[in-house]
Short mmCIF file of C-alpha atoms in Angstrom, two decimals:
data_model
loop_
_atom_site.label_atom_id
_atom_site.label_comp_id
_atom_site.label_asym_id
_atom_site.label_seq_id
_atom_site.Cartn_x
_atom_site.Cartn_y
_atom_site.Cartn_z
CA MET A 201 58.18 -16.94 -15.95
CA PHE A 202 55.43 -14.32 -17.15
CA PHE A 203 51.89 -14.82 -17.34
CA GLU A 204 50.26 -14.47 -20.74
CA PHE A 205 47.29 -12.54 -20.89
CA SER A 206 45.21 -13.18 -24.41
CA ILE A 207 42.16 -12.30 -25.74
CA LYS A 208 40.64 -15.14 -24.46
CA ASP A 209 41.21 -13.72 -21.39
CA PHE A 210 40.02 -10.36 -21.54
CA ILE A 211 36.43 -11.39 -23.15
CA ASP A 212 36.49 -14.14 -19.50
CA ILE A 213 37.18 -10.85 -17.73
CA PHE A 214 34.89 -8.39 -19.15
CA CYS A 215 32.22 -11.06 -18.90
CA VAL A 216 32.98 -11.35 -15.32
CA ALA A 217 32.65 -7.74 -14.80
CA SER A 218 29.94 -7.28 -16.91
CA LEU A 219 27.63 -10.46 -14.96
CA LEU A 220 28.67 -8.64 -11.94
CA TYR A 221 27.98 -4.71 -12.68
CA TYR A 222 24.27 -6.23 -13.98
CA LEU A 223 23.79 -8.34 -10.50
CA TYR A 224 24.60 -4.72 -8.56
CA LYS A 225 22.04 -3.09 -10.95
CA LEU A 226 19.73 -5.63 -9.93
CA MET A 227 20.24 -5.72 -6.33
CA LYS A 228 20.24 -1.93 -6.23
CA ALA A 229 16.57 -1.76 -7.85
CA SER A 230 15.52 -4.57 -5.15
CA GLY A 231 16.58 -2.78 -2.21
CA SER A 232 19.01 -5.78 -2.07
CA ILE A 233 22.62 -4.23 -2.28
CA ASN A 234 23.61 -4.75 1.29
CA VAL A 235 23.03 -8.35 0.61
CA PHE A 236 25.12 -8.25 -2.57
CA VAL A 237 27.85 -6.89 -1.46
CA GLY A 238 27.98 -9.13 2.15
CA ILE A 239 28.15 -11.94 -0.30
CA LEU A 240 31.17 -10.51 -2.38
CA LEU A 241 32.72 -10.22 0.60
CA PHE A 242 31.87 -13.92 1.80
CA ILE A 243 33.21 -15.12 -1.36
CA LEU A 244 36.69 -13.53 -1.26
CA LEU A 245 37.19 -14.48 2.75
CA TRP A 246 36.41 -18.37 1.41
CA VAL A 247 38.94 -17.78 -0.93
CA ILE A 248 41.32 -16.19 1.24
CA VAL A 249 41.03 -18.96 3.60
CA SER A 250 40.82 -21.72 0.97
CA GLN A 251 43.49 -21.03 -2.12
CA VAL A 252 45.62 -18.55 -0.29
CA PHE A 253 46.18 -19.64 3.14
CA GLU A 254 45.09 -23.50 2.37
CA MET A 255 43.05 -23.54 6.51
CA ARG A 256 41.44 -27.19 5.63
CA LEU A 257 39.34 -26.83 8.96
CA LEU A 258 38.30 -23.38 8.32
CA GLY A 259 37.96 -24.09 4.44
CA GLY A 260 35.63 -27.51 4.83
CA ILE A 261 33.34 -25.18 6.94
CA PHE A 262 33.18 -22.49 4.10
CA ASP A 263 32.67 -24.91 1.52
CA LYS A 264 29.93 -26.00 3.61
CA LEU A 265 28.18 -23.56 4.05
CA VAL A 266 28.85 -22.56 0.20
CA SER A 267 26.92 -25.18 -1.12
CA VAL A 268 24.02 -24.55 1.31
CA GLY A 269 24.32 -21.22 0.62
CA VAL A 270 23.47 -21.39 -3.11
CA LEU A 271 20.17 -23.18 -2.85
CA ALA A 272 19.12 -20.46 -0.10
CA LEU A 273 20.04 -17.88 -2.08
CA MET A 274 17.62 -19.28 -5.27
CA ILE A 275 14.83 -19.38 -2.76
CA ILE A 276 15.54 -15.69 -1.12
CA PHE A 277 16.64 -14.12 -4.55
CA GLN A 278 13.95 -16.28 -6.87
CA GLU A 279 12.00 -12.80 -8.30
CA GLU A 280 15.21 -11.20 -9.14
CA ILE A 281 16.61 -14.28 -10.76
CA ARG A 282 13.89 -15.05 -12.52
CA ARG A 283 13.46 -11.32 -13.77
CA PHE A 284 17.24 -12.23 -14.70
CA LEU A 285 16.20 -14.97 -16.92
CA PHE A 286 13.84 -13.72 -18.41
CA THR A 287 15.98 -10.56 -19.29
CA LEU A 288 18.08 -13.26 -20.94
CA GLY A 289 15.48 -14.83 -23.33
CA ALA A 290 12.94 -11.65 -23.88
CA TYR A 291 11.71 -11.83 -27.33
CA GLY A 292 15.46 -13.68 -27.82
CA LYS A 293 17.05 -10.46 -28.90
CA ALA A 294 20.49 -9.35 -27.42
CA THR A 295 19.74 -5.82 -27.16
CA SER A 296 17.11 -6.04 -23.85
CA ILE A 297 20.30 -7.66 -22.67
CA PHE A 298 22.67 -5.06 -23.59
CA HIS A 299 20.16 -2.49 -22.25
CA ASN A 300 19.53 -3.61 -18.75
CA LEU A 301 23.80 -4.60 -18.66
CA PHE A 302 24.32 -0.60 -19.84
CA GLY A 303 21.31 1.18 -19.86
CA ARG A 304 21.85 2.28 -23.54
CA ILE A 305 18.95 2.95 -25.56
CA ASN A 306 19.01 3.16 -29.53
CA LYS A 307 17.49 6.37 -31.14
CA GLY A 308 14.73 4.16 -33.47
CA GLN A 309 14.01 2.57 -29.52
CA THR A 310 11.60 6.15 -28.60
CA LEU A 311 7.57 6.38 -27.91
CA GLU A 312 5.40 8.18 -30.81
CA HIS A 313 4.91 11.77 -29.44
CA GLU A 314 0.70 11.08 -30.04
CA LYS A 315 0.74 8.01 -27.78
CA VAL A 316 2.53 9.12 -24.92
CA MET A 317 0.38 12.61 -24.60
CA PRO A 318 -2.84 11.32 -23.61
CA ILE A 319 -1.47 9.80 -20.41
CA VAL A 320 0.55 12.95 -19.78
CA MET A 321 -2.61 15.58 -20.10
CA ALA A 322 -4.14 13.07 -17.86
CA CYS A 323 -1.91 12.87 -15.41
CA MET A 324 -1.35 16.57 -15.12
CA ASN A 325 -5.16 17.23 -14.98
CA MET A 326 -5.48 14.74 -12.39
CA GLY A 327 -2.53 16.74 -10.13
CA ARG A 328 -4.01 20.25 -10.73
CA GLN A 329 -7.08 18.49 -9.30
CA LYS A 330 -5.68 16.20 -6.59
CA VAL A 331 -7.45 13.06 -7.71
CA GLY A 332 -4.77 10.41 -6.55
CA ALA A 333 -3.60 8.03 -9.60
CA LEU A 334 -1.44 4.79 -10.37
CA ILE A 335 -0.69 3.61 -14.29
CA VAL A 336 2.20 1.03 -14.51
CA MET A 337 3.56 0.90 -18.14
CA GLU A 338 4.62 -2.87 -18.92
CA ASN A 339 7.71 -2.90 -20.71
CA VAL A 340 9.60 -6.07 -21.93
CA ILE A 341 8.96 -8.20 -18.71
CA PRO A 342 5.23 -8.95 -19.15
CA LEU A 343 2.82 -8.18 -15.66
CA ASN A 344 -0.01 -10.39 -16.54
CA ASP A 345 0.45 -11.81 -12.31
CA VAL A 346 -0.58 -7.96 -12.24
CA VAL A 347 -3.28 -7.91 -14.72
CA SER A 348 -5.38 -10.89 -13.24
CA THR A 349 -5.53 -9.15 -9.95
CA GLY A 350 -7.88 -6.49 -11.45
CA ASP A 351 -10.90 -5.97 -14.40
CA THR A 352 -9.62 -6.49 -17.58
CA ILE A 353 -10.66 -3.15 -19.98
CA ASP A 354 -8.48 -3.38 -23.19
CA ALA A 355 -9.10 -0.15 -24.68
CA ASN A 356 -7.04 2.43 -26.06
CA ILE A 357 -5.30 4.88 -24.55
CA ASN A 358 -7.48 7.57 -24.14
CA GLN A 359 -6.87 11.10 -21.67
CA ARG A 360 -10.88 10.52 -20.71
CA LEU A 361 -11.17 7.27 -20.25
CA ILE A 362 -7.81 7.57 -17.39
CA GLU A 363 -9.31 10.38 -15.89
CA ASN A 364 -12.65 8.42 -15.39
CA ILE A 365 -11.45 5.54 -14.14
CA PHE A 366 -9.12 7.59 -11.54
CA PHE A 367 -12.40 10.08 -10.55
CA LYS A 368 -12.79 9.67 -6.80
CA ASN A 369 -15.99 7.66 -7.35
CA SER A 370 -15.31 5.88 -9.61
CA PRO A 371 -14.61 1.86 -8.06
CA LEU A 372 -11.43 1.59 -9.79
CA HIS A 373 -9.68 4.75 -8.76
CA ASP A 374 -8.37 2.60 -5.68
CA GLY A 375 -5.74 0.24 -7.73
CA ALA A 376 -3.81 0.74 -10.41
CA MET A 377 -4.00 1.41 -14.49
CA VAL A 378 -2.28 -1.28 -16.17
CA ILE A 379 -0.61 -0.43 -20.32
CA SER A 380 0.63 -2.59 -22.40
CA ASN A 381 0.56 -3.37 -26.42
CA GLN A 382 -0.53 0.21 -26.68
CA ARG A 383 -3.84 -0.57 -24.92
CA ILE A 384 -4.97 0.41 -21.27
CA LYS A 385 -5.31 -3.40 -20.30
CA ALA A 386 -6.57 -2.93 -17.27
CA ALA A 387 -7.82 -1.58 -13.94
CA GLY A 388 -7.73 -1.75 -10.25
CA CYS A 389 -4.59 -3.91 -9.87
CA VAL A 390 -3.42 -4.88 -6.70
CA LEU A 391 0.71 -3.83 -6.89
CA PRO A 392 3.08 -5.74 -4.57
CA VAL A 393 4.41 -3.60 -1.87
CA SER A 394 8.12 -2.36 -1.09
CA HIS A 395 8.99 -2.73 2.40
CA ASP A 396 12.67 -0.75 2.16
CA MET A 397 13.66 1.07 4.63
CA ASN A 398 14.86 4.08 2.87
CA ILE A 399 11.42 5.49 1.15
CA PRO A 400 11.08 8.36 2.39
CA LYS A 401 8.42 8.69 5.27
CA ASP A 402 6.05 11.93 3.84
CA LEU A 403 5.52 8.92 0.43
CA GLY A 404 2.28 7.17 0.84
CA LEU A 405 1.14 3.55 0.08
CA ARG A 406 0.25 4.44 -3.92
CA HIS A 407 4.54 5.44 -3.55
CA ARG A 408 5.48 2.38 -2.30
CA ALA A 409 3.58 0.21 -4.56
CA ALA A 410 4.78 1.97 -7.57
CA MET A 411 8.59 1.46 -5.67
CA GLY A 412 7.30 -2.56 -5.20
CA ILE A 413 6.26 -3.44 -8.55
CA SER A 414 9.74 -1.28 -10.04
CA GLN A 415 11.43 -3.66 -7.98
CA VAL A 416 10.69 -7.03 -9.37
CA SER A 417 10.03 -5.67 -13.02
CA ASP A 418 11.11 -3.47 -15.51
CA ALA A 419 8.09 -1.37 -15.99
CA ILE A 420 7.77 2.57 -15.09
CA ALA A 421 4.91 3.79 -12.59
CA ILE A 422 3.70 6.56 -12.44
CA ILE A 423 2.21 8.06 -9.28
CA VAL A 424 0.10 11.40 -9.00
CA SER A 425 0.05 12.30 -5.29
CA GLU A 426 -3.68 12.57 -3.93
CA GLU A 427 -2.28 15.30 -0.94
CA THR A 428 -0.48 17.20 -3.06
CA GLY A 429 -1.15 16.85 -7.17
CA ALA A 430 2.70 16.01 -7.63
CA ILE A 431 3.56 13.68 -10.33
CA SER A 432 6.12 11.17 -10.28
CA ILE A 433 7.68 8.02 -11.53
CA ALA A 434 9.22 5.12 -10.15
CA TYR A 435 11.97 2.95 -12.48
CA LYS A 436 14.01 0.50 -11.65
CA GLY A 437 13.53 0.53 -7.51
CA GLN A 438 14.51 4.48 -8.15
CA TYR A 439 12.00 7.91 -7.41
CA HIS A 440 11.96 10.72 -9.93
CA LEU A 441 9.42 12.99 -7.71
CA LYS A 442 8.04 16.54 -8.73
CA LEU A 443 8.17 16.14 -12.39
CA THR A 444 7.23 18.43 -14.72
CA ALA A 445 4.65 17.80 -17.93
CA GLU A 446 7.26 18.45 -19.65
CA GLU A 447 10.40 16.17 -17.96
CA LEU A 448 7.67 13.28 -17.61
CA GLU A 449 6.81 13.03 -21.42
CA SER A 450 11.17 13.37 -22.22
CA PHE A 451 10.78 10.00 -19.29
CA LEU A 452 8.21 8.15 -21.03
CA THR A 453 9.89 9.02 -24.59
CA GLN A 454 13.07 7.60 -23.85
CA LYS A 455 13.04 5.42 -21.39
CA ILE A 456 10.81 2.59 -22.07
CA ILE A 457 11.47 -0.11 -24.65
CA THR A 458 9.17 0.10 -27.65
CA ASP A 459 9.93 -3.61 -28.80
CA LYS A 460 6.78 -5.10 -30.52
CA SER A 461 5.55 -0.85 -29.98
CA LYS A 462 5.23 -1.63 -26.42
CA ILE A 463 3.64 0.81 -24.16
#
């Protein structure tokens, strides 16, 4: 008797594969890829013991561990689950889901050149003067919790304003600036610091804070190093180090989803 393979089976396999791929990307961005691999291995072992070999005693133990483990995983990965659910319902548009699943960006999802250049020029000037800076650009997932930790500004994006905020004698220069809806929303904000052991030792607290916000949201974090003046980006749990002005402009133009003209 041959196994009948229909279009419904293909859709079923495709949906499961897409879900696993998204979970893989989510875990990788949050630095929990080893946990993800461990969970898959445990599930595989559970299926082999319970379904293939039909070992009742060991299978029963695994069944209890799975039932308790689901609750434990919800507690451990509450931020990742929150991010996943928010992405599914973000603005009620399926385009954001496919963007996060496959990393695709439509041609219409590019930032206007005049909105990017003040940020690029400010970063380049601060880099030459070795002025440290940390700029977080909100994407689909809102950063209201981060904004509430700083001082509200709500001003148009302006090169001089950005440089003045991060001037060494400014009271707001140590925190992060949040840009949302084409406006500088707040400055002096506190970001979650990443404790990923794979972060290079020569990267300081600004880089760890940038990595932290990139692991819990889809925001782009721009870092200007106070020690070297190098400009880097943290995005979805990955660093893009020592960028030129052209590379920074290209990254900001191509990577940010411009739904509702966000920047």
